[in-house]
């Protein structure tokens, strides 16, 4: 009887909601971008031709930990892939917030307009792929990676043999 009572209380709607609230509070209490250990001690190494690598290269020497910033911003831009437990509205909000961050970066960290435009174009490519991913499409674009650069591209109109 005691176990049955405990089981019913533990799985009640109120108890489940309380557990979710506690978990959300724990997640929000810890912010990797403010944690002193993360800012000073952790360095991520991203493969070339990735979103995070692009962001890290743009912010290197301009923020305290460019790799951590790149990991967080890249995760927000690719929210449909990196945040499967969030709702569609939350993922969209994270992605839109990330675009605002990209605007801020281009306004404050780039002196050259061409480099800023190139950075925004690269970010927009990942943004658009994430939107398509959210609509159910699988987006795979390896055209910028070796050895795929030398292959035919239907967009370029060039043919290689």
Coordinates of N, CA and C in Angstrom, one line a residue:
X1 N 0.8 -1.2 0.0 CA 0.0 0.0 0.0 C 0.9 1.3 0.0
X2 N 1.9 1.2 0.8 CA 2.8 2.4 0.9 C 3.5 2.7 -0.4
X3 N 3.9 1.6 -1.1 CA 4.6 1.8 -2.4 C 3.6 2.3 -3.4
X4 N 2.4 1.8 -3.4 CA 1.4 2.2 -4.3 C 1.1 3.7 -4.1
X5 N 1.0 4.1 -2.9 CA 0.8 5.6 -2.6 C 1.9 6.4 -3.0
X6 N 3.2 5.9 -2.7 CA 4.4 6.7 -3.2 C 4.4 6.8 -4.7
X7 N 4.1 5.6 -5.4 CA 4.2 5.6 -6.8 C 3.2 6.6 -7.4
X8 N 2.0 6.6 -6.9 CA 0.9 7.5 -7.4 C 1.3 9.0 -7.2
X9 N 1.9 9.3 -6.0 CA 2.3 10.6 -5.7 C 3.5 11.0 -6.6
X10 N 4.4 10.1 -6.8 CA 5.6 10.4 -7.6 C 5.3 10.6 -9.0
X11 N 4.3 10.0 -9.6 CA 3.9 10.1 -11.0 C 2.7 11.0 -11.2
X12 N 2.3 11.7 -10.2 CA 1.2 12.6 -10.3 C 1.6 13.8 -11.2
X13 N 0.6 14.5 -11.8 CA 0.9 15.6 -12.7 C 1.6 16.7 -11.9
X14 N 1.2 16.9 -10.7 CA 1.8 18.0 -9.9 C 3.3 17.7 -9.6
X15 N 3.6 16.4 -9.3 CA 5.0 16.1 -9.0 C 5.9 16.1 -10.3
X16 N 5.3 15.7 -11.4 CA 6.1 15.8 -12.6 C 6.3 17.2 -13.0
X17 N 5.4 18.1 -12.9 CA 5.5 19.5 -13.2 C 6.6 20.1 -12.2
X18 N 6.5 19.7 -10.9 CA 7.5 20.3 -10.0 C 8.9 19.8 -10.4
X19 N 9.1 18.6 -10.8 CA 10.4 18.1 -11.2 C 10.9 18.8 -12.4
X20 N 10.0 19.1 -13.4 CA 10.4 19.9 -14.6 C 10.8 21.3 -14.2
X21 N 10.1 21.9 -13.3 CA 10.5 23.3 -12.8 C 11.8 23.3 -12.2
X22 N 12.1 22.3 -11.3 CA 13.4 22.2 -10.6 C 14.5 22.0 -11.6
X23 N 14.3 21.1 -12.6 CA 15.3 20.9 -13.7 C 15.6 22.2 -14.5
X24 N 14.5 22.9 -14.8 CA 14.6 24.1 -15.6 C 15.4 25.2 -14.7
X25 N 15.1 25.2 -13.4 CA 15.9 26.2 -12.6 C 17.4 25.8 -12.5
X26 N 17.7 24.5 -12.5 CA 19.1 24.1 -12.5 C 19.8 24.4 -13.8
X27 N 19.1 24.2 -14.9 CA 19.7 24.5 -16.2 C 19.9 26.0 -16.3
X28 N 19.0 26.8 -15.9 CA 19.1 28.2 -16.0 C 20.1 28.8 -15.0
X29 N 20.3 28.2 -13.9 CA 21.3 28.7 -12.9 C 22.7 28.6 -13.4
X30 N 23.0 27.6 -14.3 CA 24.4 27.4 -14.8 C 24.5 28.0 -16.2
X31 N 25.3 28.9 -16.3 CA 25.5 29.6 -17.6 C 27.0 29.4 -18.0
X32 N 27.3 28.6 -19.0 CA 28.7 28.3 -19.4 C 29.4 29.6 -19.8
X33 N 28.7 30.6 -20.3 CA 29.3 31.8 -20.8 C 29.7 32.7 -19.6
X34 N 29.2 32.4 -18.4 CA 29.6 33.2 -17.2 C 30.5 32.4 -16.2
X35 N 30.5 31.1 -16.4 CA 31.3 30.3 -15.5 C 32.8 30.6 -15.7
X36 N 33.5 31.0 -14.7 CA 34.9 31.4 -14.8 C 35.8 30.3 -15.3
X37 N 35.5 29.0 -14.8 CA 36.3 27.9 -15.3 C 36.2 27.7 -16.8
X38 N 35.0 27.8 -17.3 CA 34.7 27.6 -18.7 C 35.4 28.7 -19.5
X39 N 35.3 29.9 -19.0 CA 35.8 31.0 -19.8 C 37.3 30.9 -19.9
X40 N 38.0 30.5 -18.9 CA 39.4 30.5 -18.9 C 40.0 29.2 -19.4
X41 N 39.4 28.1 -19.0 CA 40.0 26.8 -19.1 C 39.7 25.9 -20.3
X42 N 38.5 26.1 -20.8 CA 38.1 25.2 -21.9 C 38.3 25.7 -23.3
X43 N 38.9 25.0 -24.1 CA 39.1 25.4 -25.5 C 38.6 24.2 -26.4
X44 N 37.6 24.6 -27.3 CA 37.1 23.6 -28.2 C 37.9 23.7 -29.5
X45 N 38.1 22.6 -30.2 CA 38.8 22.5 -31.5 C 37.8 22.0 -32.5
X46 N 37.4 22.9 -33.4 CA 36.4 22.5 -34.4 C 37.0 22.2 -35.7
X47 N 36.5 21.2 -36.4 CA 37.0 20.9 -37.8 C 36.7 22.1 -38.7
X48 N 37.6 22.3 -39.7 CA 37.4 23.3 -40.7 C 36.1 23.1 -41.4
X49 N 35.6 24.2 -42.0 CA 34.4 24.2 -42.8 C 33.2 23.8 -41.9
X50 N 33.2 24.2 -40.7 CA 32.0 24.0 -39.8 C 31.6 25.4 -39.4
X51 N 30.3 25.4 -38.9 CA 29.8 26.7 -38.4 C 30.6 27.2 -37.2
X52 N 30.9 26.4 -36.3 CA 31.6 26.8 -35.1 C 33.0 27.3 -35.4
X53 N 33.6 26.6 -36.4 CA 35.0 27.0 -36.8 C 34.9 28.5 -37.4
X54 N 33.9 28.7 -38.2 CA 33.8 30.0 -38.8 C 33.6 31.1 -37.8
X55 N 32.7 30.8 -36.8 CA 32.5 31.8 -35.7 C 33.7 32.0 -34.9
X56 N 34.4 30.9 -34.6 CA 35.6 31.0 -33.7 C 36.7 31.8 -34.4
X57 N 36.9 31.6 -35.7 CA 37.9 32.4 -36.5 C 37.5 33.8 -36.5
X58 N 36.3 34.2 -36.6 CA 35.9 35.6 -36.6 C 36.1 36.3 -35.3
X59 N 35.9 35.5 -34.2 CA 36.0 36.1 -32.9 C 37.3 35.9 -32.1
X60 N 38.2 35.2 -32.8 CA 39.5 35.0 -32.1 C 40.2 36.3 -31.7
X61 N 40.5 36.4 -30.4 CA 41.2 37.6 -30.0 C 40.3 38.8 -29.7
X62 N 39.0 38.6 -29.9 CA 38.1 39.7 -29.7 C 37.2 39.5 -28.5
X63 N 37.1 38.2 -28.0 CA 36.3 37.8 -26.9 C 37.2 37.0 -26.0
X64 N 36.8 36.8 -24.7 CA 37.6 36.0 -23.8 C 37.8 34.6 -24.2
X65 N 36.8 33.9 -24.7 CA 36.9 32.5 -25.1 C 36.1 32.3 -26.4
X66 N 36.8 32.5 -27.5 CA 36.1 32.4 -28.8 C 35.5 31.0 -29.1
X67 N 36.2 30.0 -28.6 CA 35.7 28.6 -28.9 C 34.4 28.4 -28.1
X68 N 34.3 28.8 -26.9 CA 33.1 28.6 -26.1 C 32.0 29.4 -26.7
X69 N 32.2 30.7 -27.1 CA 31.2 31.5 -27.7 C 30.8 30.9 -29.0
X70 N 31.7 30.3 -29.8 CA 31.3 29.7 -31.1 C 30.5 28.5 -30.8
X71 N 30.8 27.7 -29.8 CA 30.0 26.5 -29.5 C 28.5 26.9 -29.1
X72 N 28.4 27.9 -28.3 CA 27.1 28.4 -27.9 C 26.3 29.0 -29.0
X73 N 26.9 29.9 -29.8 CA 26.2 30.5 -30.9 C 25.9 29.5 -32.0
X74 N 26.8 28.6 -32.3 CA 26.5 27.6 -33.3 C 25.4 26.7 -32.9
X75 N 25.3 26.4 -31.6 CA 24.2 25.5 -31.1 C 22.9 26.3 -31.2
X76 N 22.9 27.6 -31.0 CA 21.6 28.4 -31.1 C 21.2 28.5 -32.6
X77 N 22.2 28.7 -33.5 CA 21.9 28.8 -34.9 C 21.3 27.5 -35.4
X78 N 21.9 26.4 -35.0 CA 21.4 25.1 -35.5 C 20.5 24.4 -34.4
X79 N 19.6 25.2 -33.9 CA 18.7 24.8 -32.8 C 17.9 23.5 -33.1
X80 N 17.5 23.3 -34.3 CA 16.7 22.1 -34.6 C 17.5 20.8 -34.5
X81 N 18.8 21.0 -34.7 CA 19.7 19.8 -34.5 C 20.2 19.7 -33.1
X82 N 20.6 20.8 -32.5 CA 21.3 20.7 -31.2 C 20.3 20.8 -30.0
X83 N 19.0 21.1 -30.2 CA 18.1 21.2 -29.1 C 16.8 20.3 -29.4
X84 N 17.0 19.0 -29.5 CA 15.8 18.2 -29.8 C 14.7 18.2 -28.7
X85 N 15.1 18.5 -27.5 CA 14.2 18.5 -26.4 C 13.4 19.7 -26.2
X86 N 13.7 20.8 -27.0 CA 13.0 22.0 -26.9 C 11.8 22.0 -27.9
X87 N 10.8 22.9 -27.6 CA 9.7 23.0 -28.5 C 10.1 23.8 -29.8
X88 N 9.2 23.7 -30.8 CA 9.5 24.4 -32.1 C 9.7 25.9 -31.8
X89 N 8.8 26.5 -31.0 CA 8.8 27.9 -30.7 C 10.1 28.3 -30.0
X90 N 10.6 27.4 -29.0 CA 11.9 27.7 -28.3 C 13.0 27.6 -29.3
X91 N 13.1 26.6 -30.2 CA 14.1 26.5 -31.1 C 14.2 27.7 -32.1
X92 N 13.0 28.1 -32.5 CA 13.0 29.3 -33.4 C 13.5 30.6 -32.7
X93 N 13.1 30.7 -31.4 CA 13.5 31.9 -30.6 C 15.0 31.9 -30.4
X94 N 15.6 30.7 -30.2 CA 17.1 30.6 -30.0 C 17.7 31.0 -31.4
X95 N 17.2 30.5 -32.5 CA 17.8 30.8 -33.8 C 17.7 32.3 -34.1
X96 N 16.6 32.9 -33.8 CA 16.4 34.3 -34.0 C 17.3 35.2 -33.1
X97 N 17.5 34.7 -31.9 CA 18.4 35.4 -31.0 C 19.8 35.3 -31.5
X98 N 20.2 34.2 -32.1 CA 21.5 34.0 -32.6 C 21.7 34.9 -33.8
X99 N 20.7 35.1 -34.6 CA 20.9 36.1 -35.7 C 21.1 37.5 -35.2
X100 N 20.5 37.9 -34.1 CA 20.7 39.2 -33.5 C 22.2 39.3 -33.0
X101 N 22.7 38.2 -32.5 CA 24.1 38.1 -32.0 C 25.0 38.3 -33.2
X102 N 24.7 37.7 -34.3 CA 25.5 37.8 -35.6 C 25.5 39.2 -36.0
X103 N 24.4 39.9 -36.0 CA 24.3 41.3 -36.4 C 25.2 42.1 -35.5
X104 N 25.2 41.9 -34.2 CA 26.0 42.6 -33.2 C 27.5 42.3 -33.5
X105 N 27.9 41.1 -33.8 CA 29.3 40.7 -34.1 C 29.7 41.5 -35.4
X106 N 28.9 41.5 -36.4 CA 29.3 42.2 -37.7 C 29.4 43.7 -37.5
X107 N 28.6 44.3 -36.6 CA 28.7 45.7 -36.4 C 29.9 46.1 -35.5
X108 N 30.2 45.3 -34.6 CA 31.2 45.7 -33.6 C 32.6 45.0 -33.7
X109 N 32.7 43.9 -34.4 CA 34.0 43.2 -34.5 C 34.6 43.1 -35.9
X110 N 34.0 43.6 -36.9 CA 34.5 43.6 -38.2 C 34.8 45.0 -38.7
X111 N 36.0 45.3 -39.2 CA 36.3 46.6 -39.8 C 36.1 46.5 -41.3
X112 N 36.3 45.4 -41.9 CA 36.2 45.2 -43.3 C 34.8 44.8 -43.7
X113 N 34.1 45.5 -44.5 CA 32.7 45.2 -44.9 C 32.7 43.9 -45.7
X114 N 33.7 43.6 -46.5 CA 33.7 42.4 -47.3 C 33.7 41.2 -46.4
X115 N 34.6 41.2 -45.4 CA 34.7 40.1 -44.5 C 33.4 39.9 -43.7
X116 N 32.8 41.0 -43.3 CA 31.5 41.0 -42.5 C 30.4 40.4 -43.4
X117 N 30.4 40.8 -44.6 CA 29.3 40.2 -45.5 C 29.6 38.7 -45.8
X118 N 30.8 38.3 -45.9 CA 31.2 36.9 -46.1 C 30.8 36.1 -44.8
X119 N 31.0 36.7 -43.7 CA 30.7 36.0 -42.4 C 29.1 35.9 -42.3
X120 N 28.4 36.9 -42.6 CA 26.9 36.9 -42.6 C 26.4 35.9 -43.6
X121 N 26.9 35.8 -44.8 CA 26.5 34.9 -45.8 C 26.7 33.4 -45.3
X122 N 27.8 33.2 -44.7 CA 28.1 31.8 -44.2 C 27.1 31.4 -43.1
X123 N 26.9 32.4 -42.2 CA 25.9 32.1 -41.1 C 24.5 31.9 -41.6
X124 N 24.1 32.7 -42.6 CA 22.8 32.6 -43.2 C 22.6 31.2 -43.9
X125 N 23.7 30.7 -44.4 CA 23.6 29.3 -45.1 C 23.2 28.3 -44.0
X126 N 23.9 28.3 -42.8 CA 23.5 27.4 -41.8 C 22.1 27.7 -41.2
X127 N 21.8 28.9 -41.1 CA 20.5 29.3 -40.6 C 19.4 28.8 -41.6
X128 N 19.5 28.9 -42.9 CA 18.6 28.4 -43.8 C 18.5 26.9 -43.8
X129 N 19.6 26.3 -43.6 CA 19.6 24.8 -43.5 C 18.9 24.3 -42.3
X130 N 19.0 25.1 -41.2 CA 18.3 24.7 -40.0 C 16.8 24.9 -40.1
X131 N 16.4 26.0 -40.8 CA 15.0 26.2 -41.1 C 14.4 25.0 -41.9
X132 N 15.2 24.6 -42.9 CA 14.8 23.5 -43.8 C 14.7 22.2 -42.9
X133 N 15.7 22.0 -42.1 CA 15.7 20.8 -41.2 C 14.5 20.8 -40.3
X134 N 14.1 22.0 -39.8 CA 12.9 22.1 -39.0 C 11.6 21.7 -39.8
X135 N 11.6 21.9 -41.1 CA 10.5 21.6 -41.9 C 10.4 20.2 -42.3
X136 N 11.5 19.4 -42.0 CA 11.5 18.0 -42.3 C 12.5 17.6 -43.4
X137 N 13.2 18.6 -44.0 CA 14.1 18.2 -45.0 C 15.5 17.9 -44.4
X138 N 16.2 17.0 -45.0 CA 17.6 16.7 -44.6 C 18.5 17.4 -45.5
X139 N 19.3 18.3 -44.9 CA 20.2 19.1 -45.7 C 21.6 18.7 -45.6
X140 N 22.2 18.2 -46.7 CA 23.6 17.8 -46.7 C 24.3 18.6 -47.8
X141 N 25.3 19.4 -47.4 CA 26.0 20.1 -48.4 C 27.5 20.0 -48.2
X142 N 28.1 19.1 -49.0 CA 29.5 18.9 -48.9 C 30.3 19.5 -50.0
X143 N 29.7 20.5 -50.7 CA 30.4 21.0 -51.9 C 31.6 21.8 -51.5
X144 N 31.8 22.3 -50.3 CA 32.9 23.1 -49.9 C 34.1 22.2 -49.3
X145 N 33.8 20.9 -49.1 CA 34.8 20.1 -48.5 C 35.6 19.3 -49.6
X146 N 36.9 19.1 -49.2 CA 37.7 18.2 -50.1 C 37.2 16.8 -49.9
X147 N 37.1 15.9 -50.8 CA 37.5 16.0 -52.2 C 36.3 16.5 -53.1
X148 N 35.2 16.9 -52.5 CA 34.0 17.2 -53.2 C 34.1 18.5 -54.1
X149 N 35.1 19.4 -53.8 CA 35.2 20.7 -54.5 C 35.4 20.4 -56.0
X150 N 36.1 19.4 -56.4 CA 36.5 19.2 -57.8 C 35.4 18.5 -58.6
X151 N 34.3 18.1 -57.9 CA 33.2 17.4 -58.6 C 32.3 18.4 -59.3
X152 N 31.4 17.8 -60.1 CA 30.5 18.7 -60.8 C 29.5 19.3 -59.8
X153 N 29.1 20.5 -60.1 CA 28.2 21.3 -59.3 C 27.1 21.8 -60.2
X154 N 25.8 21.4 -59.9 CA 24.7 21.8 -60.8 C 24.5 23.3 -60.7
X155 N 25.0 23.9 -59.6 CA 24.8 25.4 -59.4 C 25.8 26.2 -60.1
X156 N 27.0 25.7 -60.3 CA 28.1 26.5 -60.9 C 28.0 26.4 -62.4
X157 N 27.4 25.4 -63.0 CA 27.4 25.3 -64.5 C 28.7 24.7 -65.0
X158 N 29.6 24.4 -64.2 CA 30.9 23.9 -64.6 C 30.9 22.3 -64.6
X159 N 31.6 21.7 -65.5 CA 31.7 20.3 -65.6 C 33.2 19.9 -65.5
X160 N 33.5 19.0 -64.6 CA 34.9 18.5 -64.5 C 34.9 17.0 -64.8
X161 N 36.0 16.6 -65.3 CA 36.1 15.2 -65.6 C 37.2 14.5 -64.8

